[in-house]
């Protein structure tokens, strides 16, 4: 049953993906991309990747669509027809596709337990997580503790991208008389539905943040969810109202504060006699230290991701047309 | 049935190349970024496909689950962070597109290249330049003086 459903979802994804590229109207392409992300999330769930499915649903189907739409409102909605050069591109793509398809014939079948990817380091992680870290969610244990360096790097990439967007869009060539953005305040249904769901999205976001050790979740997913709730609020009530709820100085503080908290935990480990990002020394009991460290760095990740996604959204949304 | 186990990989390959086609063949910069997202999504699918173990469950310990088989958690960790990094870098790309639109008045690659060609042919501010090109230059100079 799972196999048939998986094939069904994958085929739908293929159709949507080709429709995205063929669509001349960029608004249509963006909307299709949202559908594509949701199908991808469903597929991840079928493939046992609950954490990834949660992230893809929040980021790909939610925030990414909003960002593309706000960029479209500042540029152009229609793609201009282009001529020439297509056949060469098509030729390259077809030849590469055939070569890659040929290469897949040698790869292990889906679900094969003897595949090389399951032989290397993953069994060690699964075996050692209950002993060394003792949190039920192995994904969180690897993300936050075993491979904490990677995650720190990713957080700094997110941080850098956020700073880059602010640099590019915070500068206004000429200021026009400021007209406050009204949002959807005059649309009764959207406003009512939005106001009803926002508290629940926020609550779910915090649950995902602090329950990430036990179930699917963690800082990345929670950051995306909380940012989605506030973006929804900004869409309904207008950007200016949302900026009084979360002022921009707070956002800037969150962007850098989360990354600082993460590296701070690492340095605290060094000061207490361990290695960088070694949480075992943070408490008297190594396992309790791991729990404390994971909680703190997930909090740092959540704060930075929320801050960066919201800063990016506000940078796009508060930019006026020229 | 033998080849059905490869269907995930095939879809990932075709999606990868669909996204790649949009990146190289389309002139519209937003369309290129959408293609790049598609490319990225195909890579995510490839990685997550590899984590599946037949009869396994999501890698989370439950209270009564002794002897459970878990799917591989490592690709999940890699892709989990990659999704969030992906949206941040896409946003950076979109910001560059928005600034390009403000400077050039277009997001079509060939039109922008044409304008760049004009700029090197004729000196800046000469009457040859099109109307919006001048207007796009002006505010920048004013802004610097302020």
CSV table of C-alpha atoms in Angstrom, one decimal:
chain,number,residue,atom,x,y,z
A,1,UNK,CA,0.0,0.0,0.0
A,2,UNK,CA,2.8,2.4,0.9
A,3,UNK,CA,4.6,1.6,-2.3
A,4,UNK,CA,1.5,2.4,-4.4
A,5,UNK,CA,0.9,5.6,-2.5
A,6,UNK,CA,4.5,6.5,-2.9
A,7,UNK,CA,4.5,6.0,-6.6
A,8,UNK,CA,1.3,8.0,-6.9
A,9,UNK,CA,2.8,10.9,-4.9
A,10,UNK,CA,6.1,10.8,-6.9
A,11,UNK,CA,4.2,10.9,-10.2
A,12,UNK,CA,2.2,13.9,-9.0
A,13,UNK,CA,5.4,15.6,-8.1
A,14,UNK,CA,6.9,15.0,-11.5
A,15,UNK,CA,3.8,16.4,-13.2
A,16,UNK,CA,3.8,19.5,-10.9
A,17,UNK,CA,7.6,20.0,-11.4
A,18,UNK,CA,7.3,20.0,-15.1
A,19,UNK,CA,4.2,22.3,-14.9
A,20,UNK,CA,6.2,24.7,-12.7
A,21,UNK,CA,8.9,25.1,-15.4
A,22,UNK,CA,6.4,25.4,-18.3
A,23,UNK,CA,4.1,28.0,-16.6
A,24,UNK,CA,4.6,31.4,-18.2
A,25,UNK,CA,2.9,33.2,-15.4
A,26,UNK,CA,5.2,33.4,-12.4
A,27,UNK,CA,2.3,33.6,-9.9
A,28,UNK,CA,1.1,30.3,-11.2
A,29,UNK,CA,4.6,28.8,-11.0
A,30,UNK,CA,5.0,29.9,-7.4
A,31,UNK,CA,1.6,28.5,-6.4
A,32,UNK,CA,2.5,25.2,-8.1
A,33,UNK,CA,5.8,25.2,-6.3
A,34,UNK,CA,3.9,25.4,-3.0
A,35,UNK,CA,1.9,22.3,-4.0
A,36,UNK,CA,5.1,20.6,-5.0
A,37,UNK,CA,6.6,21.2,-1.6
A,38,UNK,CA,3.6,19.8,0.1
A,39,UNK,CA,3.7,16.6,-2.0
A,40,UNK,CA,7.4,16.4,-1.2
A,41,UNK,CA,6.7,16.7,2.5
A,42,UNK,CA,4.1,13.8,2.2
A,43,UNK,CA,6.7,11.8,0.4
A,44,UNK,CA,9.3,12.4,3.2
A,45,UNK,CA,6.8,11.2,5.7
A,46,UNK,CA,6.3,7.9,3.7
A,47,UNK,CA,10.1,7.5,3.7
A,48,UNK,CA,10.1,7.6,7.6
A,49,UNK,CA,11.6,11.1,7.8
A,50,UNK,CA,9.1,12.8,10.1
A,51,UNK,CA,11.5,15.6,11.1
A,52,UNK,CA,12.3,16.5,7.5
A,53,UNK,CA,8.6,16.3,6.5
A,54,UNK,CA,7.7,18.8,9.2
A,55,UNK,CA,10.5,21.2,8.1
A,56,UNK,CA,9.6,20.9,4.4
A,57,UNK,CA,5.9,21.5,5.0
A,58,UNK,CA,6.6,24.7,7.1
A,59,UNK,CA,9.4,26.1,5.0
A,60,UNK,CA,8.8,24.9,1.5
A,61,UNK,CA,5.0,25.1,1.3
A,62,UNK,CA,4.7,28.1,3.7
A,63,UNK,CA,7.5,30.6,4.0
A,64,UNK,CA,9.1,30.0,0.6
A,65,UNK,CA,5.8,30.7,-1.2
A,66,UNK,CA,5.3,33.9,0.7
A,67,UNK,CA,8.8,35.1,-0.1
A,68,UNK,CA,8.4,34.3,-3.8
A,69,UNK,CA,5.1,36.1,-3.9
A,70,UNK,CA,6.5,39.2,-2.1
A,71,UNK,CA,9.4,39.2,-4.6
A,72,UNK,CA,6.9,38.9,-7.5
A,73,UNK,CA,4.9,41.9,-6.2
A,74,UNK,CA,8.2,44.0,-6.4
A,75,UNK,CA,9.2,42.7,-9.9
A,76,UNK,CA,7.0,41.3,-12.7
A,77,UNK,CA,4.4,38.7,-12.7
A,78,UNK,CA,4.7,37.6,-16.3
A,79,UNK,CA,7.7,35.9,-17.8
A,80,UNK,CA,8.7,37.3,-21.2
A,81,UNK,CA,8.8,34.7,-24.1
A,82,UNK,CA,12.4,33.9,-25.1
A,83,UNK,CA,13.6,32.5,-28.4
A,84,UNK,CA,16.7,30.5,-29.3
A,85,UNK,CA,19.2,28.5,-27.2
A,86,UNK,CA,16.5,26.2,-26.0
A,87,UNK,CA,17.4,23.2,-28.2
A,88,UNK,CA,21.0,23.2,-26.9
A,89,UNK,CA,19.7,23.3,-23.3
A,90,UNK,CA,17.2,20.6,-24.0
A,91,UNK,CA,19.9,18.4,-25.6
A,92,UNK,CA,22.2,18.8,-22.6
A,93,UNK,CA,19.5,18.0,-20.2
A,94,UNK,CA,18.2,15.0,-22.0
A,95,UNK,CA,21.7,13.5,-22.4
A,96,UNK,CA,22.5,14.1,-18.7
A,97,UNK,CA,19.2,12.6,-17.7
A,98,UNK,CA,19.8,9.5,-19.7
A,99,UNK,CA,23.3,9.1,-18.2
A,100,UNK,CA,22.0,9.6,-14.6
A,101,UNK,CA,19.2,7.2,-15.2
A,102,UNK,CA,21.7,4.6,-16.5
A,103,UNK,CA,23.7,5.2,-13.3
A,104,UNK,CA,20.7,4.5,-11.0
A,105,UNK,CA,20.5,0.9,-12.4
A,106,UNK,CA,23.5,0.0,-10.2
A,107,UNK,CA,22.2,1.7,-7.1
A,108,UNK,CA,20.7,-0.3,-4.2
A,109,UNK,CA,16.9,-0.6,-4.2
A,110,UNK,CA,14.8,1.6,-1.9
A,111,UNK,CA,14.6,0.0,1.6
A,112,UNK,CA,17.5,-2.4,1.1
A,113,UNK,CA,19.1,-2.8,4.5
A,114,UNK,CA,22.4,-3.9,2.9
A,115,UNK,CA,22.9,-0.6,1.1
A,116,UNK,CA,26.3,1.0,1.8
A,117,UNK,CA,24.7,4.0,3.4
A,118,UNK,CA,23.4,1.9,6.3
A,119,UNK,CA,26.7,0.2,7.0
A,120,UNK,CA,29.0,3.1,7.8
A,121,UNK,CA,28.4,5.3,10.8
A,122,UNK,CA,24.6,5.3,11.2
A,123,UNK,CA,24.4,2.0,13.1
A,124,UNK,CA,26.8,3.4,15.7
A,125,UNK,CA,24.7,6.5,16.1
A,126,UNK,CA,21.5,4.4,16.6
A,127,UNK,CA,23.4,2.1,19.1
A,128,UNK,CA,25.1,4.9,21.1
A,129,UNK,CA,22.3,7.4,21.3
A,130,UNK,CA,20.5,5.7,24.3
A,131,UNK,CA,23.8,5.3,26.1
A,132,UNK,CA,25.6,8.6,25.6
A,133,UNK,CA,22.7,11.1,25.0
A,134,UNK,CA,19.6,9.3,26.1
A,135,UNK,CA,17.0,11.3,24.1
A,136,UNK,CA,14.4,9.3,22.2
A,137,UNK,CA,14.7,11.2,18.9
A,138,UNK,CA,17.9,10.0,17.3
A,139,UNK,CA,17.7,12.8,14.7
A,140,UNK,CA,17.9,15.4,17.4
A,141,UNK,CA,20.7,13.6,19.1
A,142,UNK,CA,22.8,13.6,15.9
A,143,UNK,CA,21.8,17.1,14.9
A,144,UNK,CA,22.5,18.7,18.2
A,145,UNK,CA,25.3,16.7,19.8
A,146,UNK,CA,27.1,14.2,17.6
A,147,UNK,CA,27.3,16.6,14.7
A,148,UNK,CA,26.9,19.8,16.6
A,149,UNK,CA,29.7,21.4,14.5
A,150,UNK,CA,27.8,20.9,11.3
A,151,UNK,CA,24.7,22.5,12.8
A,152,UNK,CA,26.7,25.4,14.1
A,153,UNK,CA,28.0,26.0,10.6
A,154,UNK,CA,24.4,25.8,9.1
A,155,UNK,CA,23.2,28.3,11.7
A,156,UNK,CA,25.9,30.7,10.6
A,157,UNK,CA,25.0,30.2,7.0
A,158,UNK,CA,21.4,31.1,7.8
A,159,UNK,CA,22.7,34.1,9.8
A,160,UNK,CA,24.9,35.3,6.9
A,161,UNK,CA,22.1,34.9,4.4
A,162,UNK,CA,19.8,37.0,6.7
A,163,UNK,CA,22.5,39.7,7.0
A,164,UNK,CA,22.9,39.6,3.2
A,165,UNK,CA,19.2,40.2,2.5
A,166,UNK,CA,19.2,43.1,5.0
A,167,UNK,CA,22.2,44.7,3.3
A,168,UNK,CA,20.6,44.4,-0.1
A,169,UNK,CA,17.1,45.6,0.8
A,170,UNK,CA,17.4,47.8,3.8
A,171,UNK,CA,18.7,50.7,1.7
A,172,UNK,CA,16.1,52.9,0.0
A,173,UNK,CA,17.2,54.9,-3.0
A,174,UNK,CA,14.4,57.5,-2.6
A,175,UNK,CA,11.7,57.7,0.0
A,176,UNK,CA,8.1,58.1,-1.1
A,177,UNK,CA,5.4,59.4,1.3
A,178,UNK,CA,4.7,56.5,3.5
A,179,UNK,CA,1.3,54.9,3.2
A,180,UNK,CA,0.7,52.3,6.0
A,181,UNK,CA,0.1,48.8,4.7
A,182,UNK,CA,-3.4,47.8,5.4
A,183,UNK,CA,-3.1,44.0,5.1
A,184,UNK,CA,-6.3,42.0,4.8
A,185,UNK,CA,-7.9,44.0,7.6
A,186,UNK,CA,-11.1,44.6,5.6
A,187,UNK,CA,-11.5,41.0,4.5
A,188,UNK,CA,-13.7,39.4,7.2
A,189,UNK,CA,-13.3,35.7,6.5
A,190,UNK,CA,-9.5,35.8,6.1
A,191,UNK,CA,-9.1,37.9,9.2
A,192,UNK,CA,-11.4,35.7,11.4
A,193,UNK,CA,-9.7,32.4,10.2
A,194,UNK,CA,-6.3,33.9,10.6
A,195,UNK,CA,-6.9,35.2,14.1
A,196,UNK,CA,-8.2,31.8,15.1
A,197,UNK,CA,-5.3,29.7,13.8
A,198,UNK,CA,-2.4,32.0,14.7
A,199,UNK,CA,-2.4,31.1,18.5
A,200,UNK,CA,-2.5,27.4,17.6
A,201,UNK,CA,0.4,27.7,15.2
A,202,UNK,CA,2.4,29.6,17.8
A,203,UNK,CA,1.6,27.0,20.4
A,204,UNK,CA,2.5,24.2,18.1
A,205,UNK,CA,5.8,26.0,17.3
A,206,UNK,CA,6.7,26.2,21.0
A,207,UNK,CA,5.7,22.5,21.5
A,208,UNK,CA,7.9,21.5,18.6
A,209,UNK,CA,10.8,23.6,20.0
A,210,UNK,CA,10.8,22.1,23.5
A,211,UNK,CA,9.6,18.6,22.7
A,212,UNK,CA,12.2,18.1,19.9
A,213,UNK,CA,14.2,15.6,22.1
A,214,UNK,CA,11.2,13.3,22.4
A,215,UNK,CA,9.3,13.5,19.1
A,216,UNK,CA,9.8,15.0,15.7
A,217,UNK,CA,10.9,18.6,16.0
A,218,UNK,CA,13.6,20.9,17.1
A,219,UNK,CA,14.9,24.4,16.5
A,220,UNK,CA,14.8,24.5,12.7
A,221,UNK,CA,11.2,23.4,12.5
A,222,UNK,CA,10.0,25.5,15.4
A,223,UNK,CA,11.7,28.6,14.0
A,224,UNK,CA,10.0,28.1,10.7
A,225,UNK,CA,6.6,27.5,12.4
A,226,UNK,CA,6.8,30.5,14.7
A,227,UNK,CA,8.0,32.7,11.8
A,228,UNK,CA,5.0,31.4,9.7
A,229,UNK,CA,2.6,32.4,12.5
A,230,UNK,CA,4.0,35.9,12.7
A,231,UNK,CA,4.1,36.2,8.9
A,232,UNK,CA,0.4,35.3,8.8
A,233,UNK,CA,-0.3,38.0,11.4
A,234,UNK,CA,1.6,40.5,9.2
A,235,UNK,CA,-0.3,39.5,6.1
A,236,UNK,CA,-3.7,40.0,8.0
A,237,UNK,CA,-3.0,43.1,10.0
A,238,UNK,CA,-0.4,44.8,7.8
A,239,UNK,CA,3.4,44.9,8.1
A,240,UNK,CA,3.5,48.0,10.3
A,241,UNK,CA,1.2,46.5,13.0
A,242,UNK,CA,3.3,43.4,13.0
A,243,UNK,CA,6.5,45.5,13.4
A,244,UNK,CA,5.0,47.0,16.5
A,245,UNK,CA,4.5,43.5,17.9
A,246,UNK,CA,8.0,42.4,17.0
A,247,UNK,CA,10.1,45.6,16.6
A,248,UNK,CA,13.1,45.4,14.2
A,249,UNK,CA,15.7,45.9,17.0
A,250,UNK,CA,14.3,42.7,18.6
A,251,UNK,CA,14.6,40.9,15.3
A,252,UNK,CA,18.2,42.0,14.8
A,253,UNK,CA,18.9,40.9,18.4
A,254,UNK,CA,17.3,37.5,17.7
A,255,UNK,CA,19.3,37.0,14.5
A,256,UNK,CA,22.7,37.4,16.3
A,257,UNK,CA,21.5,36.3,19.7
A,258,UNK,CA,20.6,32.7,18.7
A,259,UNK,CA,24.0,32.2,17.0
A,260,UNK,CA,25.7,33.7,20.0
A,261,UNK,CA,23.8,31.4,22.4
A,262,UNK,CA,24.9,28.4,20.3
A,263,UNK,CA,28.6,29.3,20.2
A,264,UNK,CA,28.3,30.4,23.8
A,265,UNK,CA,27.3,26.9,24.9
A,266,UNK,CA,30.3,25.6,22.9
A,267,UNK,CA,32.7,28.0,24.7
A,268,UNK,CA,31.1,27.2,28.1
A,269,UNK,CA,32.0,23.6,27.5
A,270,UNK,CA,35.6,24.6,26.8
A,271,UNK,CA,35.7,26.8,30.0
A,272,UNK,CA,34.5,23.9,32.1
A,273,UNK,CA,37.2,21.6,30.9
A,274,UNK,CA,35.8,19.8,27.9
A,275,UNK,CA,36.1,20.3,24.1
A,276,UNK,CA,34.2,22.9,22.0
A,277,UNK,CA,30.5,21.8,21.9
A,278,UNK,CA,31.1,19.0,24.4
A,279,UNK,CA,28.0,19.1,26.6
A,280,UNK,CA,28.9,16.3,28.9
A,281,UNK,CA,30.8,18.7,31.2
A,282,UNK,CA,27.9,21.2,31.5
A,283,UNK,CA,26.3,19.3,34.4
A,284,UNK,CA,27.7,16.9,37.1
A,285,UNK,CA,26.1,13.9,35.2
A,286,UNK,CA,27.3,13.6,31.6
A,287,UNK,CA,23.8,12.6,30.3
A,288,UNK,CA,22.2,15.5,32.1
A,289,UNK,CA,24.8,17.8,30.6
A,290,UNK,CA,23.9,16.5,27.1
A,291,UNK,CA,20.2,17.2,27.8
A,292,UNK,CA,21.0,20.8,29.0
A,293,UNK,CA,23.3,21.4,26.0
A,294,UNK,CA,20.8,20.1,23.5
A,295,UNK,CA,18.0,22.2,25.0
A,296,UNK,CA,20.2,25.4,24.9
A,297,UNK,CA,21.5,25.0,21.4
A,298,UNK,CA,18.1,24.0,20.0
A,299,UNK,CA,16.9,27.2,21.6
A,300,UNK,CA,19.7,29.1,19.9
A,301,UNK,CA,18.8,27.6,16.5
A,302,UNK,CA,15.1,28.4,17.0
A,303,UNK,CA,15.8,32.0,17.9
A,304,UNK,CA,18.2,32.6,14.9
A,305,UNK,CA,15.9,30.8,12.4
A,306,UNK,CA,12.8,32.8,13.5
A,307,UNK,CA,14.8,36.0,13.5
A,308,UNK,CA,16.3,35.5,10.1
A,309,UNK,CA,13.1,34.3,8.4
A,310,UNK,CA,11.1,37.3,9.8
A,311,UNK,CA,13.8,39.8,9.0
A,312,UNK,CA,13.9,38.5,5.4
A,313,UNK,CA,10.1,38.7,5.2
A,314,UNK,CA,9.9,42.2,6.6
A,315,UNK,CA,12.7,43.4,4.3
A,316,UNK,CA,10.7,42.2,1.3
A,317,UNK,CA,7.3,43.3,2.6
A,318,UNK,CA,8.2,46.8,3.7
A,319,UNK,CA,10.0,47.7,0.4
A,320,UNK,CA,7.8,49.8,-1.8
A,321,UNK,CA,7.4,49.9,-5.5
A,322,UNK,CA,9.5,52.3,-7.5
B,1,UNK,CA,9.0,-5.4,-9.5
B,2,UNK,CA,12.8,-5.5,-9.7
B,3,UNK,CA,12.9,-1.9,-11.1
B,4,UNK,CA,10.1,-0.5,-9.0
B,5,UNK,CA,12.6,0.0,-6.2
B,6,UNK,CA,14.4,2.5,-8.4
B,7,UNK,CA,11.3,4.7,-9.1
B,8,UNK,CA,12.2,7.2,-6.4
B,9,UNK,CA,15.7,7.6,-8.0
B,10,UNK,CA,14.2,8.1,-11.4
B,11,UNK,CA,11.8,10.8,-10.3
B,12,UNK,CA,14.7,12.5,-8.4
B,13,UNK,CA,16.9,12.4,-11.6
B,14,UNK,CA,14.1,13.8,-13.8
B,15,UNK,CA,13.2,16.5,-11.3
B,16,UNK,CA,16.9,17.4,-11.0
B,17,UNK,CA,17.2,17.9,-14.7
B,18,UNK,CA,13.9,19.7,-15.0
B,19,UNK,CA,15.2,22.2,-12.5
B,20,UNK,CA,18.5,22.4,-14.3
B,21,UNK,CA,16.7,23.1,-17.6
B,22,UNK,CA,14.9,26.0,-16.0
B,23,UNK,CA,18.2,27.4,-14.7
B,24,UNK,CA,20.0,27.2,-18.0
B,25,UNK,CA,17.3,27.8,-20.6
B,26,UNK,CA,15.0,30.4,-19.0
B,27,UNK,CA,16.0,34.1,-19.1
B,28,UNK,CA,13.7,35.3,-16.3
B,29,UNK,CA,15.7,35.5,-13.1
B,30,UNK,CA,12.8,34.5,-10.8
B,31,UNK,CA,12.2,31.5,-13.0
B,32,UNK,CA,15.8,30.6,-12.7
B,33,UNK,CA,15.5,30.7,-8.9
B,34,UNK,CA,12.4,28.5,-9.0
B,35,UNK,CA,14.4,26.1,-11.1
B,36,UNK,CA,17.1,26.2,-8.5
B,37,UNK,CA,14.5,25.4,-5.8
B,38,UNK,CA,13.3,22.4,-7.9
B,39,UNK,CA,16.9,21.2,-8.3
B,40,UNK,CA,17.4,21.5,-4.5
B,41,UNK,CA,14.2,19.6,-3.8
B,42,UNK,CA,15.3,16.8,-6.1
B,43,UNK,CA,18.5,16.5,-4.1
B,44,UNK,CA,16.5,16.3,-0.9
B,45,UNK,CA,14.4,13.6,-2.3
B,46,UNK,CA,17.5,11.6,-3.4
B,47,UNK,CA,19.0,11.8,0.1
B,48,UNK,CA,15.8,10.9,2.0
B,49,UNK,CA,15.1,8.0,-0.4
B,50,UNK,CA,18.5,6.6,0.7
B,51,UNK,CA,17.5,6.6,4.4
B,52,UNK,CA,14.6,4.2,4.1
B,53,UNK,CA,15.0,0.7,5.5
B,54,UNK,CA,12.4,-1.9,4.6
B,55,UNK,CA,10.1,-2.4,7.6
B,56,UNK,CA,11.7,0.4,9.6
B,57,UNK,CA,10.1,3.3,11.3
B,58,UNK,CA,11.1,6.9,12.0
B,59,UNK,CA,14.2,7.0,14.2
B,60,UNK,CA,12.6,7.8,17.5
B,61,UNK,CA,12.7,5.4,20.4
B,62,UNK,CA,9.4,4.5,22.0
B,63,UNK,CA,8.9,3.2,25.5
B,64,UNK,CA,7.9,-0.3,24.5
B,65,UNK,CA,9.9,-0.7,21.3
B,66,UNK,CA,12.7,-3.1,22.0
B,67,UNK,CA,14.3,-4.5,18.9
B,68,UNK,CA,12.8,-1.9,16.5
B,69,UNK,CA,14.3,-1.3,13.1
B,70,UNK,CA,15.0,2.3,12.4
B,71,UNK,CA,15.5,4.1,9.2
B,72,UNK,CA,18.9,5.8,8.8
B,73,UNK,CA,18.8,9.1,10.7
B,74,UNK,CA,21.9,10.6,9.2
B,75,UNK,CA,20.6,11.7,5.8
B,76,UNK,CA,17.6,13.2,7.6
B,77,UNK,CA,19.9,15.4,9.7
B,78,UNK,CA,21.7,16.6,6.7
B,79,UNK,CA,18.6,17.4,4.7
B,80,UNK,CA,16.8,18.9,7.7
B,81,UNK,CA,19.4,21.7,8.0
B,82,UNK,CA,19.8,21.9,4.2
B,83,UNK,CA,16.1,22.9,3.8
B,84,UNK,CA,16.4,25.9,6.1
B,85,UNK,CA,19.7,26.9,4.6
B,86,UNK,CA,18.1,26.5,1.2
B,87,UNK,CA,15.3,29.0,1.9
B,88,UNK,CA,17.8,31.5,3.3
B,89,UNK,CA,20.0,31.4,0.2
B,90,UNK,CA,16.9,31.5,-2.1
B,91,UNK,CA,15.8,34.6,-0.2
B,92,UNK,CA,19.2,36.1,-0.8
B,93,UNK,CA,18.8,35.4,-4.5
B,94,UNK,CA,15.4,37.0,-4.5
B,95,UNK,CA,16.8,40.1,-2.8
B,96,UNK,CA,19.4,40.4,-5.6
B,97,UNK,CA,16.6,40.0,-8.2
B,98,UNK,CA,14.6,42.8,-6.5
B,99,UNK,CA,17.6,45.1,-6.5
B,100,UNK,CA,18.3,44.3,-10.2
B,101,UNK,CA,14.7,45.1,-11.1
B,102,UNK,CA,15.1,48.5,-9.3
B,103,UNK,CA,18.3,49.3,-11.1
B,104,UNK,CA,17.5,48.1,-14.6
B,105,UNK,CA,13.7,47.9,-14.7
B,106,UNK,CA,13.8,44.3,-15.9
B,107,UNK,CA,14.4,40.8,-14.6
B,108,UNK,CA,15.0,39.3,-18.0
B,109,UNK,CA,18.7,38.3,-18.4
B,110,UNK,CA,19.0,39.2,-22.1
B,111,UNK,CA,17.5,42.7,-21.6
B,112,UNK,CA,19.9,43.4,-18.8
B,113,UNK,CA,22.9,42.2,-20.8
B,114,UNK,CA,21.8,44.5,-23.7
B,115,UNK,CA,21.6,47.4,-21.3
B,116,UNK,CA,25.1,46.6,-20.0
B,117,UNK,CA,26.3,46.6,-23.6
B,118,UNK,CA,24.8,50.0,-24.2
B,119,UNK,CA,26.5,51.4,-21.1
B,120,UNK,CA,30.0,50.5,-22.2
B,121,UNK,CA,29.3,51.7,-25.8
B,122,UNK,CA,28.2,55.2,-24.9
B,123,UNK,CA,29.4,57.3,-22.0
B,124,UNK,CA,27.2,57.5,-19.0
B,125,UNK,CA,24.4,60.1,-19.1
B,126,UNK,CA,24.6,60.5,-22.9
B,127,UNK,CA,21.2,61.0,-24.7
B,128,UNK,CA,21.6,57.5,-26.2
B,129,UNK,CA,20.6,56.0,-22.9
B,130,UNK,CA,17.0,55.0,-22.6
B,131,UNK,CA,14.7,57.0,-20.3
B,132,UNK,CA,14.4,54.6,-17.3
B,133,UNK,CA,18.0,53.9,-17.5
B,134,UNK,CA,18.8,57.5,-16.6
B,135,UNK,CA,16.1,57.6,-13.9
B,136,UNK,CA,17.6,54.4,-12.4
B,137,UNK,CA,21.0,56.0,-12.2
B,138,UNK,CA,19.9,59.4,-10.8
B,139,UNK,CA,18.7,58.5,-7.3
B,140,UNK,CA,21.8,56.5,-6.6
B,141,UNK,CA,24.0,59.6,-7.1
B,142,UNK,CA,21.7,61.8,-5.0
B,143,UNK,CA,21.5,59.3,-2.3
B,144,UNK,CA,25.3,59.3,-1.9
B,145,UNK,CA,25.4,63.0,-1.4
B,146,UNK,CA,22.8,62.9,1.4
